[in-house]
Amino acid sequence: MDLTVIIISYNGREMTLACLGSVFGTVKKAAEVVLVDNGSSDGTAEAVAAAHPQARLIRNPENRGFAAAVNQALRAAKGRVFVLLNNDARPEAGALDGLVDFLDANAKAGMAGPQLLHEDGRAQNSYDNCPTLASSVMNKGLLRLAFPSRFPSKRQRHAEPVA
């Protein structure tokens, strides 16, 4: 199994169903989806079971929190690569497969993250520099203007992965 997509849900029925539809509609590699429902009262678990029976559904009787739910999913996961995907995400075709390909081609990389986009295509901040004294006490916007290679910004467009 190449990929395990982990999704945590709590009272997000419509978002979760749309997310699952996007994942199952775009991933081409051998993949599984593990969805942990944290005690939703809006019918999320039932809707997921009906619409996407291929997803492994873990039902918690109460909201155990994000970290506990992720740990549950990781224990159940069978993939080589794990993707933690928020239930409001809609991966584009090839995006998740591309993360697996990147990690397979770059043995020194321990993790990778995609560029996040708003629905209208505008870039979201999806990565940052390691915190430094300068970034803690100075305005990040000024640091990004003065030292763009050291303090990355969503204004920068990259055709290739950035380390």
Short mmCIF file of N, CA and C in Angstrom, two decimals:
data_model
loop_
_atom_site.label_atom_id
_atom_site.label_comp_id
_atom_site.label_asym_id
_atom_site.label_seq_id
_atom_site.Cartn_x
_atom_site.Cartn_y
_atom_site.Cartn_z
N MET A 1 0.86 -1.18 0.00
CA MET A 1 0.00 0.00 0.00
C MET A 1 0.89 1.23 0.00
N ASP A 2 0.74 2.08 -1.01
CA ASP A 2 1.58 3.28 -1.12
C ASP A 2 1.19 4.37 -0.15
N LEU A 3 -0.10 4.59 0.04
CA LEU A 3 -0.56 5.81 0.67
C LEU A 3 -1.73 5.55 1.61
N THR A 4 -1.67 6.17 2.79
CA THR A 4 -2.82 6.22 3.69
C THR A 4 -3.18 7.68 3.87
N VAL A 5 -4.40 8.02 3.52
CA VAL A 5 -4.92 9.37 3.74
C VAL A 5 -5.72 9.32 5.03
N ILE A 6 -5.35 10.18 5.97
CA ILE A 6 -6.00 10.23 7.28
C ILE A 6 -6.82 11.50 7.36
N ILE A 7 -8.10 11.35 7.67
CA ILE A 7 -9.01 12.48 7.80
C ILE A 7 -9.71 12.37 9.15
N ILE A 8 -9.77 13.47 9.86
CA ILE A 8 -10.47 13.53 11.14
C ILE A 8 -11.70 14.41 10.94
N SER A 9 -12.83 13.96 11.47
CA SER A 9 -14.06 14.71 11.28
C SER A 9 -14.79 14.87 12.60
N TYR A 10 -15.38 16.03 12.77
CA TYR A 10 -16.27 16.29 13.90
C TYR A 10 -17.36 17.24 13.41
N ASN A 11 -18.56 16.73 13.26
CA ASN A 11 -19.70 17.54 12.81
C ASN A 11 -19.38 18.32 11.54
N GLY A 12 -18.79 17.66 10.58
CA GLY A 12 -18.47 18.28 9.31
C GLY A 12 -18.95 17.42 8.15
N ARG A 13 -20.16 16.98 8.21
CA ARG A 13 -20.68 16.01 7.26
C ARG A 13 -20.46 16.41 5.80
N GLU A 14 -20.94 17.56 5.40
CA GLU A 14 -20.85 17.96 3.98
C GLU A 14 -19.40 18.14 3.55
N MET A 15 -18.59 18.80 4.40
CA MET A 15 -17.18 18.98 4.06
C MET A 15 -16.48 17.63 3.93
N THR A 16 -16.78 16.73 4.85
CA THR A 16 -16.13 15.42 4.85
C THR A 16 -16.51 14.62 3.61
N LEU A 17 -17.78 14.64 3.25
CA LEU A 17 -18.20 13.92 2.04
C LEU A 17 -17.54 14.50 0.79
N ALA A 18 -17.46 15.82 0.71
CA ALA A 18 -16.80 16.45 -0.45
C ALA A 18 -15.31 16.12 -0.48
N CYS A 19 -14.68 16.10 0.67
CA CYS A 19 -13.26 15.76 0.76
C CYS A 19 -13.04 14.33 0.28
N LEU A 20 -13.83 13.40 0.79
CA LEU A 20 -13.69 12.00 0.38
C LEU A 20 -13.94 11.82 -1.11
N GLY A 21 -14.93 12.50 -1.64
CA GLY A 21 -15.18 12.43 -3.08
C GLY A 21 -13.99 12.89 -3.88
N SER A 22 -13.34 13.96 -3.41
CA SER A 22 -12.15 14.47 -4.09
C SER A 22 -10.99 13.48 -3.99
N VAL A 23 -10.78 12.93 -2.81
CA VAL A 23 -9.67 11.98 -2.62
C VAL A 23 -9.87 10.75 -3.50
N PHE A 24 -11.05 10.14 -3.41
CA PHE A 24 -11.28 8.92 -4.18
C PHE A 24 -11.33 9.20 -5.68
N GLY A 25 -11.61 10.43 -6.06
CA GLY A 25 -11.66 10.78 -7.47
C GLY A 25 -10.33 11.16 -8.08
N THR A 26 -9.28 11.37 -7.24
CA THR A 26 -8.02 11.86 -7.79
C THR A 26 -6.82 10.95 -7.55
N VAL A 27 -6.85 10.10 -6.53
CA VAL A 27 -5.68 9.27 -6.21
C VAL A 27 -5.64 8.05 -7.12
N LYS A 28 -4.49 7.83 -7.75
CA LYS A 28 -4.33 6.69 -8.66
C LYS A 28 -3.48 5.58 -8.04
N LYS A 29 -2.65 5.90 -7.08
CA LYS A 29 -1.79 4.90 -6.45
C LYS A 29 -2.61 4.00 -5.54
N ALA A 30 -2.00 2.90 -5.12
CA ALA A 30 -2.65 2.02 -4.14
C ALA A 30 -2.79 2.80 -2.85
N ALA A 31 -4.02 3.07 -2.46
CA ALA A 31 -4.26 3.94 -1.32
C ALA A 31 -5.41 3.44 -0.47
N GLU A 32 -5.38 3.86 0.77
CA GLU A 32 -6.49 3.64 1.67
C GLU A 32 -6.81 4.97 2.33
N VAL A 33 -8.04 5.10 2.77
CA VAL A 33 -8.46 6.28 3.54
C VAL A 33 -8.93 5.79 4.89
N VAL A 34 -8.37 6.38 5.93
CA VAL A 34 -8.81 6.11 7.30
C VAL A 34 -9.45 7.39 7.81
N LEU A 35 -10.72 7.31 8.11
CA LEU A 35 -11.45 8.46 8.61
C LEU A 35 -11.86 8.19 10.05
N VAL A 36 -11.48 9.09 10.94
CA VAL A 36 -11.89 8.99 12.33
C VAL A 36 -12.96 10.04 12.57
N ASP A 37 -14.15 9.57 12.94
CA ASP A 37 -15.22 10.48 13.29
C ASP A 37 -15.23 10.62 14.81
N ASN A 38 -15.05 11.86 15.26
CA ASN A 38 -14.92 12.16 16.68
C ASN A 38 -16.26 12.44 17.34
N GLY A 39 -17.18 11.48 17.24
CA GLY A 39 -18.46 11.60 17.94
C GLY A 39 -19.40 12.62 17.35
N SER A 40 -19.38 12.77 16.03
CA SER A 40 -20.26 13.75 15.38
C SER A 40 -21.73 13.45 15.68
N SER A 41 -22.51 14.52 15.81
CA SER A 41 -23.95 14.38 16.03
C SER A 41 -24.76 14.79 14.80
N ASP A 42 -24.05 15.05 13.69
CA ASP A 42 -24.73 15.50 12.46
C ASP A 42 -24.87 14.41 11.40
N GLY A 43 -24.61 13.16 11.77
CA GLY A 43 -24.75 12.06 10.83
C GLY A 43 -23.55 11.84 9.93
N THR A 44 -22.40 12.43 10.27
CA THR A 44 -21.21 12.28 9.43
C THR A 44 -20.84 10.82 9.24
N ALA A 45 -20.72 10.08 10.33
CA ALA A 45 -20.27 8.68 10.23
C ALA A 45 -21.22 7.85 9.37
N GLU A 46 -22.50 8.03 9.56
CA GLU A 46 -23.49 7.27 8.79
C GLU A 46 -23.41 7.62 7.30
N ALA A 47 -23.26 8.91 7.01
CA ALA A 47 -23.18 9.36 5.62
C ALA A 47 -21.91 8.83 4.94
N VAL A 48 -20.80 8.84 5.66
CA VAL A 48 -19.55 8.32 5.12
C VAL A 48 -19.68 6.83 4.85
N ALA A 49 -20.24 6.08 5.80
CA ALA A 49 -20.40 4.64 5.63
C ALA A 49 -21.27 4.33 4.41
N ALA A 50 -22.29 5.14 4.17
CA ALA A 50 -23.18 4.90 3.03
C ALA A 50 -22.55 5.32 1.71
N ALA A 51 -21.91 6.48 1.68
CA ALA A 51 -21.39 7.03 0.42
C ALA A 51 -20.02 6.49 0.05
N HIS A 52 -19.21 6.15 1.03
CA HIS A 52 -17.83 5.72 0.76
C HIS A 52 -17.48 4.50 1.61
N PRO A 53 -18.10 3.35 1.31
CA PRO A 53 -17.82 2.15 2.12
C PRO A 53 -16.37 1.68 2.02
N GLN A 54 -15.64 2.15 1.00
CA GLN A 54 -14.23 1.76 0.87
C GLN A 54 -13.34 2.47 1.89
N ALA A 55 -13.83 3.51 2.55
CA ALA A 55 -13.06 4.19 3.59
C ALA A 55 -13.11 3.37 4.87
N ARG A 56 -11.99 3.28 5.54
CA ARG A 56 -11.98 2.63 6.86
C ARG A 56 -12.46 3.68 7.86
N LEU A 57 -13.58 3.41 8.48
CA LEU A 57 -14.24 4.37 9.37
C LEU A 57 -14.05 3.93 10.81
N ILE A 58 -13.47 4.82 11.60
CA ILE A 58 -13.32 4.60 13.04
C ILE A 58 -14.27 5.59 13.71
N ARG A 59 -15.20 5.06 14.49
CA ARG A 59 -16.21 5.90 15.15
C ARG A 59 -15.88 6.04 16.63
N ASN A 60 -15.57 7.25 17.04
CA ASN A 60 -15.38 7.51 18.46
C ASN A 60 -16.72 7.93 19.06
N PRO A 61 -17.04 7.46 20.25
CA PRO A 61 -18.32 7.83 20.86
C PRO A 61 -18.37 9.29 21.31
N GLU A 62 -17.21 9.90 21.49
CA GLU A 62 -17.14 11.31 21.87
C GLU A 62 -15.95 11.96 21.16
N ASN A 63 -15.88 13.28 21.22
CA ASN A 63 -14.78 14.01 20.60
C ASN A 63 -13.54 13.84 21.47
N ARG A 64 -12.60 13.04 20.99
CA ARG A 64 -11.37 12.78 21.73
C ARG A 64 -10.27 13.78 21.40
N GLY A 65 -10.54 14.66 20.46
CA GLY A 65 -9.54 15.64 20.06
C GLY A 65 -8.78 15.19 18.83
N PHE A 66 -8.19 16.16 18.15
CA PHE A 66 -7.50 15.89 16.89
C PHE A 66 -6.33 14.94 17.06
N ALA A 67 -5.44 15.23 18.02
CA ALA A 67 -4.23 14.43 18.17
C ALA A 67 -4.55 12.97 18.50
N ALA A 68 -5.48 12.74 19.41
CA ALA A 68 -5.84 11.37 19.76
C ALA A 68 -6.42 10.64 18.56
N ALA A 69 -7.25 11.33 17.77
CA ALA A 69 -7.85 10.72 16.58
C ALA A 69 -6.78 10.40 15.53
N VAL A 70 -5.83 11.30 15.35
CA VAL A 70 -4.74 11.03 14.40
C VAL A 70 -3.96 9.80 14.85
N ASN A 71 -3.67 9.69 16.14
CA ASN A 71 -2.94 8.52 16.64
C ASN A 71 -3.74 7.23 16.41
N GLN A 72 -5.05 7.27 16.58
CA GLN A 72 -5.88 6.10 16.28
C GLN A 72 -5.72 5.71 14.81
N ALA A 73 -5.81 6.70 13.93
CA ALA A 73 -5.71 6.43 12.49
C ALA A 73 -4.33 5.88 12.12
N LEU A 74 -3.28 6.44 12.71
CA LEU A 74 -1.94 5.95 12.41
C LEU A 74 -1.77 4.49 12.83
N ARG A 75 -2.36 4.11 13.94
CA ARG A 75 -2.28 2.71 14.37
C ARG A 75 -3.00 1.78 13.39
N ALA A 76 -4.05 2.28 12.75
CA ALA A 76 -4.81 1.46 11.81
C ALA A 76 -4.23 1.49 10.39
N ALA A 77 -3.37 2.45 10.11
CA ALA A 77 -2.88 2.68 8.75
C ALA A 77 -1.97 1.57 8.26
N LYS A 78 -2.04 1.30 6.94
CA LYS A 78 -1.21 0.26 6.33
C LYS A 78 -0.27 0.81 5.26
N GLY A 79 -0.36 2.10 4.95
CA GLY A 79 0.45 2.67 3.88
C GLY A 79 1.89 2.92 4.28
N ARG A 80 2.71 3.16 3.26
CA ARG A 80 4.11 3.57 3.49
C ARG A 80 4.20 5.06 3.78
N VAL A 81 3.29 5.82 3.16
CA VAL A 81 3.26 7.28 3.28
C VAL A 81 1.91 7.66 3.88
N PHE A 82 1.96 8.55 4.86
CA PHE A 82 0.73 9.02 5.50
C PHE A 82 0.50 10.48 5.14
N VAL A 83 -0.74 10.79 4.79
CA VAL A 83 -1.14 12.17 4.54
C VAL A 83 -2.22 12.52 5.54
N LEU A 84 -1.97 13.57 6.33
CA LEU A 84 -3.00 14.10 7.23
C LEU A 84 -3.72 15.17 6.44
N LEU A 85 -5.00 14.93 6.19
CA LEU A 85 -5.77 15.81 5.32
C LEU A 85 -6.96 16.36 6.10
N ASN A 86 -7.05 17.68 6.19
CA ASN A 86 -8.21 18.29 6.82
C ASN A 86 -9.44 18.01 5.98
N ASN A 87 -10.58 17.88 6.63
CA ASN A 87 -11.79 17.52 5.90
C ASN A 87 -12.35 18.65 5.04
N ASP A 88 -11.77 19.84 5.12
CA ASP A 88 -12.19 20.92 4.22
C ASP A 88 -11.29 21.01 2.99
N ALA A 89 -10.33 20.09 2.85
CA ALA A 89 -9.41 20.09 1.70
C ALA A 89 -10.04 19.38 0.51
N ARG A 90 -9.66 19.81 -0.68
CA ARG A 90 -10.08 19.19 -1.93
C ARG A 90 -8.84 19.00 -2.80
N PRO A 91 -8.15 17.87 -2.64
CA PRO A 91 -6.92 17.67 -3.42
C PRO A 91 -7.20 17.68 -4.92
N GLU A 92 -6.31 18.35 -5.66
CA GLU A 92 -6.41 18.35 -7.11
C GLU A 92 -5.85 17.03 -7.65
N ALA A 93 -6.24 16.70 -8.86
CA ALA A 93 -5.77 15.47 -9.50
C ALA A 93 -4.24 15.43 -9.48
N GLY A 94 -3.70 14.33 -9.01
CA GLY A 94 -2.25 14.13 -9.00
C GLY A 94 -1.53 14.68 -7.79
N ALA A 95 -2.19 15.49 -6.97
CA ALA A 95 -1.49 16.13 -5.86
C ALA A 95 -0.99 15.12 -4.83
N LEU A 96 -1.85 14.20 -4.40
CA LEU A 96 -1.44 13.23 -3.39
C LEU A 96 -0.47 12.21 -3.97
N ASP A 97 -0.71 11.78 -5.20
CA ASP A 97 0.25 10.89 -5.87
C ASP A 97 1.60 11.57 -6.01
N GLY A 98 1.59 12.87 -6.30
CA GLY A 98 2.83 13.63 -6.44
C GLY A 98 3.62 13.70 -5.15
N LEU A 99 2.93 13.79 -4.01
CA LEU A 99 3.64 13.78 -2.73
C LEU A 99 4.35 12.45 -2.51
N VAL A 100 3.68 11.35 -2.85
CA VAL A 100 4.29 10.03 -2.72
C VAL A 100 5.49 9.93 -3.66
N ASP A 101 5.33 10.37 -4.90
CA ASP A 101 6.44 10.32 -5.87
C ASP A 101 7.63 11.14 -5.38
N PHE A 102 7.36 12.33 -4.84
CA PHE A 102 8.44 13.19 -4.34
C PHE A 102 9.19 12.49 -3.21
N LEU A 103 8.46 11.93 -2.26
CA LEU A 103 9.13 11.25 -1.14
C LEU A 103 9.90 10.03 -1.61
N ASP A 104 9.37 9.30 -2.57
CA ASP A 104 10.09 8.15 -3.11
C ASP A 104 11.37 8.55 -3.82
N ALA A 105 11.36 9.71 -4.48
CA ALA A 105 12.52 10.17 -5.24
C ALA A 105 13.54 10.91 -4.37
N ASN A 106 13.17 11.26 -3.15
CA ASN A 106 14.04 12.06 -2.28
C ASN A 106 14.15 11.37 -0.92
N ALA A 107 15.05 10.41 -0.84
CA ALA A 107 15.17 9.58 0.36
C ALA A 107 15.49 10.39 1.61
N LYS A 108 16.12 11.54 1.46
CA LYS A 108 16.47 12.36 2.63
C LYS A 108 15.28 13.15 3.16
N ALA A 109 14.21 13.23 2.40
CA ALA A 109 13.03 13.99 2.84
C ALA A 109 12.20 13.14 3.79
N GLY A 110 11.95 13.65 4.96
CA GLY A 110 11.15 12.92 5.94
C GLY A 110 9.68 13.27 5.85
N MET A 111 9.39 14.42 5.28
CA MET A 111 8.00 14.81 5.07
C MET A 111 7.92 15.83 3.95
N ALA A 112 6.71 15.97 3.43
CA ALA A 112 6.48 16.92 2.34
C ALA A 112 5.08 17.49 2.51
N GLY A 113 4.89 18.69 2.02
CA GLY A 113 3.57 19.31 2.07
C GLY A 113 3.30 20.02 0.76
N PRO A 114 2.07 20.01 0.32
CA PRO A 114 1.73 20.65 -0.95
C PRO A 114 1.52 22.15 -0.78
N GLN A 115 1.50 22.87 -1.89
CA GLN A 115 1.11 24.27 -1.87
C GLN A 115 -0.40 24.32 -1.69
N LEU A 116 -0.86 25.06 -0.70
CA LEU A 116 -2.30 25.19 -0.47
C LEU A 116 -2.84 26.37 -1.26
N LEU A 117 -4.03 26.18 -1.81
CA LEU A 117 -4.69 27.23 -2.59
C LEU A 117 -6.10 27.46 -2.05
N HIS A 118 -6.53 28.72 -2.12
CA HIS A 118 -7.93 29.02 -1.85
C HIS A 118 -8.75 28.50 -3.03
N GLU A 119 -10.07 28.44 -2.87
CA GLU A 119 -10.93 27.94 -3.95
C GLU A 119 -10.78 28.74 -5.23
N ASP A 120 -10.44 30.04 -5.11
CA ASP A 120 -10.30 30.88 -6.30
C ASP A 120 -8.89 30.83 -6.90
N GLY A 121 -8.02 29.96 -6.36
CA GLY A 121 -6.69 29.79 -6.92
C GLY A 121 -5.60 30.62 -6.25
N ARG A 122 -5.95 31.53 -5.37
CA ARG A 122 -4.94 32.32 -4.65
C ARG A 122 -4.16 31.41 -3.70
N ALA A 123 -2.86 31.68 -3.58
CA ALA A 123 -2.02 30.88 -2.71
C ALA A 123 -2.32 31.17 -1.24
N GLN A 124 -2.24 30.12 -0.44
CA GLN A 124 -2.32 30.26 1.02
C GLN A 124 -0.92 30.01 1.58
N ASN A 125 -0.66 30.55 2.76
CA ASN A 125 0.60 30.20 3.41
C ASN A 125 0.54 28.72 3.77
N SER A 126 1.49 27.96 3.27
CA SER A 126 1.49 26.54 3.55
C SER A 126 2.86 26.06 4.02
N TYR A 127 3.80 26.96 4.16
CA TYR A 127 5.09 26.61 4.72
C TYR A 127 5.70 27.87 5.29
N ASP A 128 6.70 27.70 6.14
CA ASP A 128 7.33 28.84 6.79
C ASP A 128 8.76 28.46 7.11
N ASN A 129 9.53 29.44 7.49
CA ASN A 129 10.89 29.17 7.91
C ASN A 129 10.89 28.70 9.36
N CYS A 130 12.00 28.10 9.77
CA CYS A 130 12.14 27.74 11.18
C CYS A 130 12.22 29.03 11.98
N PRO A 131 11.56 29.08 13.12
CA PRO A 131 11.58 30.32 13.92
C PRO A 131 13.00 30.69 14.34
N THR A 132 13.27 31.97 14.29
CA THR A 132 14.55 32.52 14.74
C THR A 132 14.25 33.68 15.67
N LEU A 133 15.27 34.20 16.29
CA LEU A 133 15.09 35.39 17.12
C LEU A 133 14.56 36.54 16.27
N ALA A 134 15.12 36.69 15.06
CA ALA A 134 14.68 37.77 14.17
C ALA A 134 13.20 37.63 13.82
N SER A 135 12.76 36.42 13.48
CA SER A 135 11.36 36.25 13.08
C SER A 135 10.41 36.37 14.27
N SER A 136 10.94 36.19 15.47
CA SER A 136 10.10 36.32 16.66
C SER A 136 9.90 37.77 17.08
N VAL A 137 10.89 38.62 16.83
CA VAL A 137 10.80 40.00 17.32
C VAL A 137 10.57 41.02 16.21
N MET A 138 10.77 40.64 14.96
CA MET A 138 10.61 41.58 13.85
C MET A 138 9.36 41.25 13.04
N ASN A 139 8.92 42.19 12.27
CA ASN A 139 7.77 42.01 11.39
C ASN A 139 8.15 41.03 10.28
N LYS A 140 7.40 39.92 10.19
CA LYS A 140 7.71 38.90 9.18
C LYS A 140 7.58 39.44 7.76
N GLY A 141 6.63 40.33 7.53
CA GLY A 141 6.45 40.90 6.21
C GLY A 141 7.71 41.63 5.74
N LEU A 142 8.32 42.38 6.63
CA LEU A 142 9.56 43.08 6.28
C LEU A 142 10.70 42.10 6.05
N LEU A 143 10.79 41.08 6.88
CA LEU A 143 11.83 40.06 6.68
C LEU A 143 11.66 39.36 5.35
N ARG A 144 10.41 39.07 4.97
CA ARG A 144 10.15 38.40 3.69
C ARG A 144 10.53 39.28 2.51
N LEU A 145 10.32 40.57 2.63
CA LEU A 145 10.72 41.50 1.56
C LEU A 145 12.23 41.63 1.48
N ALA A 146 12.88 41.74 2.64
CA ALA A 146 14.34 41.96 2.66
C ALA A 146 15.13 40.69 2.35
N PHE A 147 14.63 39.53 2.81
CA PHE A 147 15.37 38.28 2.66
C PHE A 147 14.43 37.18 2.16
N PRO A 148 13.98 37.27 0.90
CA PRO A 148 12.97 36.33 0.42
C PRO A 148 13.40 34.87 0.40
N SER A 149 14.69 34.60 0.20
CA SER A 149 15.11 33.20 0.17
C SER A 149 15.18 32.60 1.58
N ARG A 150 15.36 33.44 2.56
CA ARG A 150 15.46 32.96 3.94
C ARG A 150 14.12 32.95 4.66
N PHE A 151 13.21 33.84 4.25
CA PHE A 151 11.89 33.95 4.87
C PHE A 151 10.84 33.82 3.77
N PRO A 152 10.43 32.59 3.46
CA PRO A 152 9.52 32.35 2.33
C PRO A 152 8.15 32.98 2.54
N SER A 153 7.48 33.19 1.42
CA SER A 153 6.17 33.84 1.43
C SER A 153 5.27 33.19 0.39
N LYS A 154 3.96 33.31 0.61
CA LYS A 154 3.01 32.79 -0.38
C LYS A 154 3.08 33.58 -1.68
N ARG A 155 3.72 34.74 -1.68
CA ARG A 155 3.88 35.51 -2.92
C ARG A 155 4.88 34.87 -3.87
N GLN A 156 5.74 34.02 -3.34
CA GLN A 156 6.73 33.33 -4.17
C GLN A 156 6.05 32.14 -4.84
N ARG A 157 6.27 31.99 -6.12
CA ARG A 157 5.75 30.84 -6.88
C ARG A 157 6.91 29.92 -7.19
N HIS A 158 6.71 28.64 -7.02
CA HIS A 158 7.77 27.66 -7.24
C HIS A 158 7.27 26.60 -8.20
N ALA A 159 8.05 26.34 -9.22
CA ALA A 159 7.70 25.28 -10.18
C ALA A 159 8.18 23.92 -9.66
N GLU A 160 9.13 23.94 -8.74
CA GLU A 160 9.70 22.71 -8.21
C GLU A 160 9.57 22.72 -6.69
N PRO A 161 9.75 21.58 -6.04
CA PRO A 161 9.71 21.54 -4.56
C PRO A 161 10.77 22.44 -3.95
N VAL A 162 10.46 22.94 -2.77
CA VAL A 162 11.36 23.81 -2.03
C VAL A 162 11.76 23.10 -0.75
N ALA A 163 13.04 23.11 -0.46
CA ALA A 163 13.52 22.45 0.76
C ALA A 163 13.60 23.45 1.90
#
